[in-house]
Each structure stands twice: as C-alpha cells, then as structure tokens.
Amino acid sequence: MTPTRETFGNIPHGAVVLFYCLTVATMAVFAWGIWRRFKLWRQGAPIGVRELIAGNFRQICGKLKPGLRRLLTDGLGQKRVRGRGLPSWAHLALFAGFMMLFLGTTLLEIDHLSSGISEALKFHRGTYYVIYEFTLDVFGLLFLAGCILFFWRRTRRPASVGHRATDWYVIISFLAIGISGYLVEGLRMVWQQPTGLAAHCSPVGLWISHGFSGMTEASARSAHQVVWWIHAVLVFGFIASIPFTRLLHIIAGPMNLFFAKPELGRMTPVTMEEVEKTERVGVSAIEHFNQQQLLSLDACMECGRCEEACPAHATDKPLSPKKVVQDLKRLMTLSLSVAAPRKSAAQTPAQESTALSRDAATVQVRALLDETIRAETLWSCTACSACVGVCPVRIDPLTLITDLRRNRVGEGALSGTAATALRRMQSSSNPWGLPAADRPNWSEGLGAPTAKENPSFEVLYWIGCAGSYDRRAQRVARAVVKLLKHAGVNFAILGREEKCTGESARRLGDEFLFQELAQANIATLAKYNVRKILAHCPHCLNSLLKDYSQFGGSYEVIHHTQFISQLIQEGRLNIPSAAGPDSAGAVTYHDPCYLARVNGIHEAPRAVLATALGATNDFREMPRNREKTFCCGAGGGRMWMEEDPKQRVSTVRAKEALATGAKTVAVGCPFCLTMMTDGVAAQNDSARVMDVAEILVERLGI
Ligand code: SF4
Ligand code: SF4
C-alpha cells in the first residue's frame, strides 16, 4: 500500500468548516495587529520604498540584492545568532524546527486544496510522504528542544534579557503546540494502524502510539479529535498573538534585515534645505525617525546582546541600547493613540476640541521623548558601534542616539567641556582652541615637507588634532614620520592648512560644524589633488573615508599600521633580525573600535607588532579582540567630556589588558593612547602604553 494519510482524517465535515472559519478570524486578528504596527512605521520619514521597485528588471534586482542577501545570511542562515553558546543553540533549534513545521503545514494545505480539485494532483504520498513525515518528526523534536532550552533560560532570568508576562505565554504555548502535535500523530496511528514505512517514517508518533496501545479504535478516534482541536486552537492563538507579543520580531525582524542600512561608521547627512523645511535638526518627536528606524523598534526581541556589549552600560552609566530601543518603541505605540487627526476645511466644534486635545497629547508625547531618553543617556554613548555589530536583526541604537543628539545640540542643550570643545573647533579648527599656526610645531627638526613644499607627494600624511597638539600623541606622529623617512616614502603633510576633520563634532550631534570643517578640508585636499591619505587616527580615517565621501571628497584612506605593514612586506623597512635589547616585554594590543570593528582593520597592527617584537615575540591577546573589541571610552565625543573616575571605560579595558600579564599595551589610536594610559595609571601599574609605530621605531633604534 502506498504510504499516505488523509488531511483532516477523522475530522467531521462540520468541524473542518469551523476550522476554516476560525482560520479566517485568526488571520483577520493577525492582519489587524500588523496593520496597526504598519501605521506606526509609516508615520516616519519615507525611505524610498517606491524607488526600490522602480526601473527595469536588472535595476530592481541590483537594488534588492543587498537586502535579500542579508535576509538569506542573517535571517535564514541565522549568522548573527550563532556563536553565543546556549542562547544561540536554543534559537537555532527553535528556528529550524519552526521553519520546517511551518513549511510542512503549508505543503499539507497545498496538497489538501489541490487534491480537492483533482485526486491526481495529490502529492502527499509515496516517497515524498515518507521523507516529509520523517523530516517533520525530527524537526518537531528540534522545535521542542529549543522551547525547553528557552524555558530553562527564562527561569534563570538573565539580567540583560527583557522579561514580560507574555513571554511565558509564548514559550508555554510553543511547548503545548509541539507536544499536542505529536499526540495528534500518535493517536492517529492508533486508529489508522499504519504498517511498514508508513509507520516507521514517523518514529516519534509511532513511539507515542505505543503508549495508547490499550485504547479501542473508537476511543482513540474521539481522543484524536479532542487533541486535534486543542492543537488547532493553540496554533490559532499563536498566530493571532504575533503582532501583540515578542513574536512580532518574526515579522519585523526580517523586514528590518531587508531595509537596514548596515554599514558601520556611516551617518546620514542633514541638509540646510531639510532644516528650513522641517524647522528642526535631528529628531525631537518619534515620527521624525525614518520608517526603517521605527520598524526596527518592533524588530527588537530584547535579547540583551547590545546591552552586554555596551561599554557605557558596563560602567554603570545611564545607558542601555536595549532600553533606548524599548523606550522608543513604547513612545511609538503611545503615539498611535494620540495621532493628530487629518485637517479638514470645516470642523464642527466637537471635532475642533478633539483635535485640540490630540494636539496637546502630541505635545505630551514629544515631552515624553525628552523625559524618557534623558540627556545623560544620550551623552553616555561612545559611538563604539558594538551594539550595532551584535544585534541579530541589525537594529542600530547608535543612529537613534545620534539623531536625538543632533536635535539636543541644535537646541543648544549641550553644555560643559564638550560644548567648549565644539566652540573651539568652530573658532580655532581644533578642540583645544590652540592657534592654527602652532599645528605643525610637532614636526620641528624632522624635515616633514608640506604639500606646498612637495607637491609631487605619493601619500598625504593626515596628522589630526591630537597628533598636532597633544604632547603624547605628537610622539606618535614623529614616530610615523621617522618610519616614512627611513623607508624613503615620498610623503607630505598639510601643516597649518589642516583643520580638525570634525569627526567628534558629527558624533556629538553638531552636523553643521562638521560640514563646515569637512568642506574646508575637502577644498584644501582638492587644491593639492590628494588621492591617497595616511592617518594614524582611526577617527580621522573613518571620517575621511566615510563622512567626506558624502560631500564630494573621495580618497583612498589607509591606517599607518596598514601602510607600515606594506612597507615591511615590500622590503622598504629593513628590520634587523638581531636588534637591540627588547624592552617591550609581553605585549598586548587594544583594537580601536573605529579601526577594528567599524573598518575591519585588525591584522595589519598585529603583523607590524609581530615584526617589531621579532624572535622575542611574546604577544598576548585580550579576550575581547578584533571586531569584538571593547571601547576605550573616548569615541562619540566622550574624549571631550569629564568622566566620573568610578565609571571610566578605560579602567575596565586597562584591567583586561593588564590581566594578560602584558608589560606593554600597544594601541593604534591617539584617543586610545590617552585613555589606556589613564586606565593603566589608575591601576598603579608600570606597564607602558605605546602606539604600534613607536614600538617599531624603538626596535629599529631610529
Ligand atoms: S536591539 Fe538588537 S541586540 Fe539589542 S536587545 Fe534588541 S534585538 Fe537584541
Ligand atoms: S554605540 Fe557603543 S556606547 Fe553607544 S549605545 Fe552602542 S554599544 Fe553603547
């Protein structure tokens, strides 16, 4: 006999009709719930969905490709979920089981509908049936295993994971769906008595059926109908609850993966026209975010990964990226109930009064935004991108924060040392407020030519404000120049013509100060026809590479560790095999966020260190390294803010570095140099903090 089974076998016709009526009702609740969320997303600034599907087939494919790729790798492939032990395994098992059961149920319905048209169209039989039943049986187990693991994890209430009463409903209903599904199968096998392959292709169902072996066919059929209904009602409940529980991420997560703009370190510019039109900079109300940002709020499943990675949260500052997302989601939901009505030409007094009360409520929501996302929260962010890098559905709390910062800065709400740094950038083109004429003083006696003196340079060395004015960072610039000269590189500097890149100003939220500085620098770089820039500051590097390209300045920008590594490979920097006494001792390397995580540069500094340390190479890796590095605390404009000594990010990172037993902490960023020096000093440790270039210069004895 061909292995198969009848869909709705043992279910009376009336019950099948009721089942379909309930299906329609469930789908209506689901659609209504999603429509309500959709209305919330739609109130944001448009993201050009129509433009995405405009053009010829090839153009549309080109535009859809990145989003579809993210759906495949991060969505179906669960790339960002992997690698975190038990929670990853639990989600992978639940996801794989869920997807397979969903696919199986869809195929079953297609078979049922097509065989209703003609028996010849029935495909749920024979070899297909055997494979289908076996696959679903196995994936059903995976689904249950995932549910049990999540159940166990939730009982332990990890601090970073969100907890809501409905989470228990979701897990228990998932468990009940899985168990009742197997019971339905087991009871069916009691009255159906399949034999051979038809029985053994459902091993779990067969095993359960043995537990009911004492039942008569009639009682098995009755029990089957009861459990079948329980299973069906549970599934209806699950589908209907998706838009109203954490399960919403099943819909919003993949949508966000598709629409997200995932490049780290790139910010959206603001134009003067926009400001004139909207009469504001940045975000002061929930609907000022764009539609993708609002959608992303619903994609958050409160997994807490961002919070665990956040340096501000780790040092007890009033910032959790998860909470920022959840608070904004709460405000977005609130905004639905107070959405201002459409204006009509003639309104009755009653309509006018409703409109007025809604306007008042809208104002209240705006005030709530200021109250919910407090200034201390916004200014605590170091713009390290760790939260963005770890989010499984690519939510970007950093952009939410910088958009809010822009508005507060526009309103003049920034005060203290950071505001002073911005004023100095405006007046003197550097955050210290020192004279532009002093900018090249660090290079005295080194013979570093300016672009004016050496217009035929191969590469322009960008010094940055720290390298120009900070005494400690000046030594890094000097070390780099020594190496360039030693290798015979034809380079130039801008000298007093260089201005601050404006990177800190942009991350702090002062977009127009950044644009002013960027435009001035772009004009200077154009004057000397600069194509290739070498920078030892990852913040300058990122800004020159990703910020400046938005304003017409496109350059090849290379970090000094990359450049030095190339010089070594090309044999232009000759490292003697037996160098002088090695004072470095054990060495560790701190990856700067804007180098390793944001721009993926982490092997070049290690390669240079390996060469510099030579045979005595005692390199010790910190637990958090490369893209998973931990911030030093200086990014996002925090470099210019006072920090409570008990809350210093640099202290946490310095402890991690010193725990390796290192006697030298190598860095590749002037901000990290300052922060790690402070962090090590706070531990009363004698370890040296040095830039990679300085270590190499020491080794070469130049
Ligand atoms: S923002 Fe992303 S990483 Fe953070 S809790 Fe939400 S889903 Fe998890
Ligand atoms: S960018 Fe860094 S500091 Fe800011 S919220 Fe994200 S993880 Fe925290």
mmCIF file of C-alpha atoms in Angstrom, residues 436-662:
data_model
loop_
_atom_site.group_PDB
_atom_site.id
_atom_site.type_symbol
_atom_site.label_atom_id
_atom_site.label_comp_id
_atom_site.label_asym_id
_atom_site.label_seq_id
_atom_site.Cartn_x
_atom_site.Cartn_y
_atom_site.Cartn_z
ATOM 1 C CA ALA A 436 46.371 77.112 13.711
ATOM 2 C CA ALA A 437 49.912 78.436 13.325
ATOM 3 C CA ASP A 438 51.074 76.008 16.039
ATOM 4 C CA ARG A 439 49.681 72.962 14.225
ATOM 5 C CA PRO A 440 52.934 71.880 12.536
ATOM 6 C CA ASN A 441 55.150 72.610 15.587
ATOM 7 C CA TRP A 442 55.349 68.882 16.424
ATOM 8 C CA SER A 443 57.343 68.253 13.222
ATOM 9 C CA GLU A 444 60.126 70.704 14.004
ATOM 10 C CA GLY A 445 63.510 69.264 13.049
ATOM 11 C CA LEU A 446 62.005 66.183 11.393
ATOM 12 C CA GLY A 447 62.036 67.521 7.860
ATOM 13 C CA ALA A 448 58.419 66.573 7.135
ATOM 14 C CA PRO A 449 57.575 68.507 3.929
ATOM 15 C CA THR A 450 54.239 70.244 3.496
ATOM 16 C CA ALA A 451 52.130 69.648 0.372
ATOM 17 C CA LYS A 452 53.097 73.167 -0.748
ATOM 18 C CA GLU A 453 56.794 72.314 -0.451
ATOM 19 C CA ASN A 454 56.477 68.862 -2.022
ATOM 20 C CA PRO A 455 53.506 68.932 -4.436
ATOM 21 C CA SER A 456 54.526 65.636 -6.106
ATOM 22 C CA PHE A 457 53.980 63.530 -2.941
ATOM 23 C CA GLU A 458 52.745 59.917 -3.207
ATOM 24 C CA VAL A 459 50.788 59.947 0.002
ATOM 25 C CA LEU A 460 49.473 62.673 2.276
ATOM 26 C CA TYR A 461 50.050 62.081 5.981
ATOM 27 C CA TRP A 462 46.992 63.347 7.909
ATOM 28 C CA ILE A 463 48.127 64.282 11.412
ATOM 29 C CA GLY A 464 44.824 65.093 13.105
ATOM 30 C CA CYS A 465 44.326 67.422 16.077
ATOM 31 C CA ALA A 466 45.731 65.009 18.690
ATOM 32 C CA GLY A 467 48.883 64.345 16.656
ATOM 33 C CA SER A 468 49.306 68.085 16.163
ATOM 34 C CA TYR A 469 48.582 69.461 19.632
ATOM 35 C CA ASP A 470 48.630 66.662 22.237
ATOM 36 C CA ARG A 471 52.178 66.187 23.534
ATOM 37 C CA ARG A 472 51.875 62.440 23.914
ATOM 38 C CA ALA A 473 50.201 61.907 20.524
ATOM 39 C CA GLN A 474 52.803 64.174 18.880
ATOM 40 C CA ARG A 475 55.344 61.433 19.640
ATOM 41 C CA VAL A 476 53.269 59.022 17.536
ATOM 42 C CA ALA A 477 53.273 61.443 14.595
ATOM 43 C CA ARG A 478 57.037 61.815 14.981
ATOM 44 C CA ALA A 479 57.462 58.031 15.039
ATOM 45 C CA VAL A 480 55.422 57.651 11.858
ATOM 46 C CA VAL A 481 57.457 60.348 10.089
ATOM 47 C CA LYS A 482 60.706 58.621 11.137
ATOM 48 C CA LEU A 483 59.440 55.348 9.642
ATOM 49 C CA LEU A 484 58.308 57.053 6.425
ATOM 50 C CA LYS A 485 61.667 58.724 6.014
ATOM 51 C CA HIS A 486 63.515 55.511 6.893
ATOM 52 C CA ALA A 487 61.593 53.704 4.122
ATOM 53 C CA GLY A 488 62.111 56.555 1.653
ATOM 54 C CA VAL A 489 58.417 57.316 1.224
ATOM 55 C CA ASN A 490 57.566 60.412 -0.777
ATOM 56 C CA PHE A 491 55.025 62.000 1.565
ATOM 57 C CA ALA A 492 53.730 65.394 2.614
ATOM 58 C CA ILE A 493 51.684 66.922 5.413
ATOM 59 C CA LEU A 494 49.206 69.797 5.235
ATOM 60 C CA GLY A 495 50.810 71.678 8.118
ATOM 61 C CA ARG A 496 48.815 74.699 9.205
ATOM 62 C CA GLU A 497 46.370 74.156 6.323
ATOM 63 C CA GLU A 498 44.970 71.038 8.014
ATOM 64 C CA LYS A 499 41.842 71.508 10.158
ATOM 65 C CA CYS A 500 40.018 69.183 12.541
ATOM 66 C CA THR A 501 38.093 66.574 10.495
ATOM 67 C CA GLY A 502 35.001 67.395 12.556
ATOM 68 C CA GLU A 503 34.520 63.715 13.441
ATOM 69 C CA SER A 504 33.835 64.378 17.122
ATOM 70 C CA ALA A 505 31.511 67.247 16.239
ATOM 71 C CA ARG A 506 29.479 64.989 13.966
ATOM 72 C CA ARG A 507 29.217 62.150 16.510
ATOM 73 C CA LEU A 508 28.311 64.641 19.228
ATOM 74 C CA GLY A 509 25.466 65.842 17.018
ATOM 75 C CA ASP A 510 26.807 69.120 15.601
ATOM 76 C CA GLU A 511 26.269 68.230 11.959
ATOM 77 C CA PHE A 512 26.735 71.719 10.543
ATOM 78 C CA LEU A 513 30.001 72.376 12.344
ATOM 79 C CA PHE A 514 31.218 69.059 10.951
ATOM 80 C CA GLN A 515 30.101 70.016 7.432
ATOM 81 C CA GLU A 516 31.852 73.379 7.683
ATOM 82 C CA LEU A 517 35.147 71.734 8.696
ATOM 83 C CA ALA A 518 34.746 68.934 6.155
ATOM 84 C CA GLN A 519 34.141 71.346 3.294
ATOM 85 C CA ALA A 520 37.195 73.405 4.219
ATOM 86 C CA ASN A 521 39.381 70.286 4.376
ATOM 87 C CA ILE A 522 37.947 68.882 1.140
ATOM 88 C CA ALA A 523 38.797 72.168 -0.621
ATOM 89 C CA THR A 524 42.380 72.015 0.708
ATOM 90 C CA LEU A 525 42.748 68.368 -0.314
ATOM 91 C CA ALA A 526 41.396 69.204 -3.773
ATOM 92 C CA LYS A 527 43.922 72.047 -4.077
ATOM 93 C CA TYR A 528 46.743 69.513 -3.752
ATOM 94 C CA ASN A 529 44.927 66.869 -5.799
ATOM 95 C CA VAL A 530 45.137 64.407 -2.892
ATOM 96 C CA ARG A 531 44.154 60.831 -3.754
ATOM 97 C CA LYS A 532 45.778 58.763 -1.011
ATOM 98 C CA ILE A 533 45.764 59.659 2.680
ATOM 99 C CA LEU A 534 47.651 58.010 5.502
ATOM 100 C CA ALA A 535 46.216 58.516 9.022
ATOM 101 C CA HIS A 536 47.285 57.229 12.417
ATOM 102 C CA CYS A 537 43.935 58.198 13.978
ATOM 103 C CA PRO A 538 41.087 55.746 13.235
ATOM 104 C CA HIS A 539 38.512 58.517 13.857
ATOM 105 C CA CYS A 540 40.146 60.711 11.192
ATOM 106 C CA LEU A 541 40.448 57.645 8.961
ATOM 107 C CA ASN A 542 36.753 56.805 9.250
ATOM 108 C CA SER A 543 35.691 60.401 8.750
ATOM 109 C CA LEU A 544 37.927 60.980 5.715
ATOM 110 C CA LEU A 545 36.759 57.695 4.236
ATOM 111 C CA LYS A 546 33.060 57.511 5.039
ATOM 112 C CA ASP A 547 31.953 61.013 6.074
ATOM 113 C CA TYR A 548 33.867 63.025 3.481
ATOM 114 C CA SER A 549 32.688 60.888 0.565
ATOM 115 C CA GLN A 550 29.164 62.193 1.276
ATOM 116 C CA PHE A 551 30.414 65.719 0.493
ATOM 117 C CA GLY A 552 32.455 65.062 -2.618
ATOM 118 C CA GLY A 553 35.767 64.048 -1.021
ATOM 119 C CA SER A 554 36.685 60.533 -2.150
ATOM 120 C CA TYR A 555 40.102 59.240 -1.151
ATOM 121 C CA GLU A 556 41.969 56.049 -0.545
ATOM 122 C CA VAL A 557 42.500 56.253 3.208
ATOM 123 C CA ILE A 558 44.928 53.916 4.885
ATOM 124 C CA HIS A 559 45.843 53.441 8.535
ATOM 125 C CA HIS A 560 49.503 53.859 9.461
ATOM 126 C CA THR A 561 49.697 50.217 10.615
ATOM 127 C CA GLN A 562 48.483 49.083 7.177
ATOM 128 C CA PHE A 563 50.955 51.354 5.440
ATOM 129 C CA ILE A 564 53.856 50.234 7.630
ATOM 130 C CA SER A 565 52.880 46.594 7.175
ATOM 131 C CA GLN A 566 53.018 47.131 3.378
ATOM 132 C CA LEU A 567 56.421 48.808 3.658
ATOM 133 C CA ILE A 568 57.711 45.797 5.613
ATOM 134 C CA GLN A 569 56.292 43.360 3.051
ATOM 135 C CA GLU A 570 57.860 45.320 0.195
ATOM 136 C CA GLY A 571 61.193 45.236 1.985
ATOM 137 C CA ARG A 572 61.305 49.017 2.245
ATOM 138 C CA LEU A 573 61.612 48.918 6.020
ATOM 139 C CA ASN A 574 64.516 46.741 6.875
ATOM 140 C CA ILE A 575 64.097 45.096 10.253
ATOM 141 C CA PRO A 576 67.382 43.673 11.522
ATOM 142 C CA SER A 577 66.989 40.105 12.775
ATOM 143 C CA ALA A 578 69.090 40.781 15.846
ATOM 144 C CA ALA A 579 68.001 44.106 17.225
ATOM 145 C CA GLY A 580 68.962 45.775 20.475
ATOM 146 C CA PRO A 581 67.627 44.861 23.902
ATOM 147 C CA ASP A 582 63.910 44.220 23.832
ATOM 148 C CA SER A 583 62.292 46.386 26.471
ATOM 149 C CA ALA A 584 58.723 45.686 25.375
ATOM 150 C CA GLY A 585 58.298 42.527 27.452
ATOM 151 C CA ALA A 586 54.977 40.745 26.996
ATOM 152 C CA VAL A 587 52.773 42.801 24.686
ATOM 153 C CA THR A 588 49.035 43.004 24.217
ATOM 154 C CA TYR A 589 47.154 45.020 21.628
ATOM 155 C CA HIS A 590 43.976 47.022 22.169
ATOM 156 C CA ASP A 591 41.888 47.185 18.970
ATOM 157 C CA PRO A 592 40.404 50.683 18.497
ATOM 158 C CA CYS A 593 36.656 50.487 17.764
ATOM 159 C CA TYR A 594 36.873 52.705 14.682
ATOM 160 C CA LEU A 595 39.698 50.619 13.282
ATOM 161 C CA ALA A 596 38.782 47.012 14.062
ATOM 162 C CA ARG A 597 35.009 46.954 14.369
ATOM 163 C CA VAL A 598 33.986 49.828 12.134
ATOM 164 C CA ASN A 599 36.589 49.403 9.385
ATOM 165 C CA GLY A 600 37.668 45.768 9.799
ATOM 166 C CA ILE A 601 41.392 46.615 10.188
ATOM 167 C CA HIS A 602 42.886 44.281 12.785
ATOM 168 C CA GLU A 603 45.527 42.097 11.189
ATOM 169 C CA ALA A 604 47.894 44.851 9.987
ATOM 170 C CA PRO A 605 48.683 46.147 13.507
ATOM 171 C CA ARG A 606 49.310 42.574 14.663
ATOM 172 C CA ALA A 607 51.593 41.948 11.683
ATOM 173 C CA VAL A 608 53.635 45.079 12.455
ATOM 174 C CA LEU A 609 53.855 44.098 16.118
ATOM 175 C CA ALA A 610 54.974 40.580 15.190
ATOM 176 C CA THR A 611 57.789 42.101 13.125
ATOM 177 C CA ALA A 612 58.680 44.648 15.790
ATOM 178 C CA LEU A 613 58.798 42.030 18.527
ATOM 179 C CA GLY A 614 60.784 39.626 16.374
ATOM 180 C CA ALA A 615 62.142 36.476 17.959
ATOM 181 C CA THR A 616 61.211 37.617 21.442
ATOM 182 C CA ASN A 617 57.591 37.860 20.339
ATOM 183 C CA ASP A 618 55.526 37.427 23.492
ATOM 184 C CA PHE A 619 52.176 38.618 22.240
ATOM 185 C CA ARG A 620 49.128 38.092 24.430
ATOM 186 C CA GLU A 621 45.624 38.510 23.086
ATOM 187 C CA MET A 622 42.892 40.035 25.216
ATOM 188 C CA PRO A 623 39.624 38.061 25.418
ATOM 189 C CA ARG A 624 37.745 40.830 23.583
ATOM 190 C CA ASN A 625 39.677 41.458 20.404
ATOM 191 C CA ARG A 626 39.292 42.407 16.750
ATOM 192 C CA GLU A 627 35.622 43.203 15.845
ATOM 193 C CA LYS A 628 34.602 42.214 19.362
ATOM 194 C CA THR A 629 36.947 44.739 20.948
ATOM 195 C CA PHE A 630 35.876 46.777 23.966
ATOM 196 C CA CYS A 631 35.885 50.556 23.705
ATOM 197 C CA CYS A 632 38.460 52.762 25.472
ATOM 198 C CA GLY A 633 35.703 55.275 26.230
ATOM 199 C CA ALA A 634 36.805 58.215 24.065
ATOM 200 C CA GLY A 635 34.615 57.919 20.971
ATOM 201 C CA GLY A 636 31.380 59.748 20.196
ATOM 202 C CA GLY A 637 32.837 62.967 21.599
ATOM 203 C CA ARG A 638 33.347 61.399 25.067
ATOM 204 C CA MET A 639 37.024 62.350 24.710
ATOM 205 C CA TRP A 640 35.924 65.913 25.481
ATOM 206 C CA MET A 641 33.732 65.122 28.470
ATOM 207 C CA GLU A 642 34.525 64.845 32.139
ATOM 208 C CA GLU A 643 34.074 61.313 33.425
ATOM 209 C CA ASP A 644 33.456 60.101 36.946
ATOM 210 C CA PRO A 645 36.610 58.113 37.858
ATOM 211 C CA LYS A 646 34.404 55.260 39.111
ATOM 212 C CA GLN A 647 32.696 54.985 35.741
ATOM 213 C CA ARG A 648 35.704 55.078 33.423
ATOM 214 C CA VAL A 649 35.502 52.694 30.476
ATOM 215 C CA SER A 650 39.283 52.949 30.169
ATOM 216 C CA THR A 651 39.676 51.401 33.632
ATOM 217 C CA VAL A 652 37.707 48.310 32.589
ATOM 218 C CA ARG A 653 39.709 47.934 29.397
ATOM 219 C CA ALA A 654 43.054 48.588 31.093
ATOM 220 C CA LYS A 655 42.275 45.879 33.677
ATOM 221 C CA GLU A 656 41.555 43.458 30.832
ATOM 222 C CA ALA A 657 44.831 44.408 29.130
ATOM 223 C CA LEU A 658 46.883 44.061 32.319
ATOM 224 C CA ALA A 659 45.250 40.733 33.133
ATOM 225 C CA THR A 660 47.135 39.285 30.155
ATOM 226 C CA GLY A 661 50.375 39.963 32.052
ATOM 227 C CA ALA A 662 51.479 42.453 29.392
#
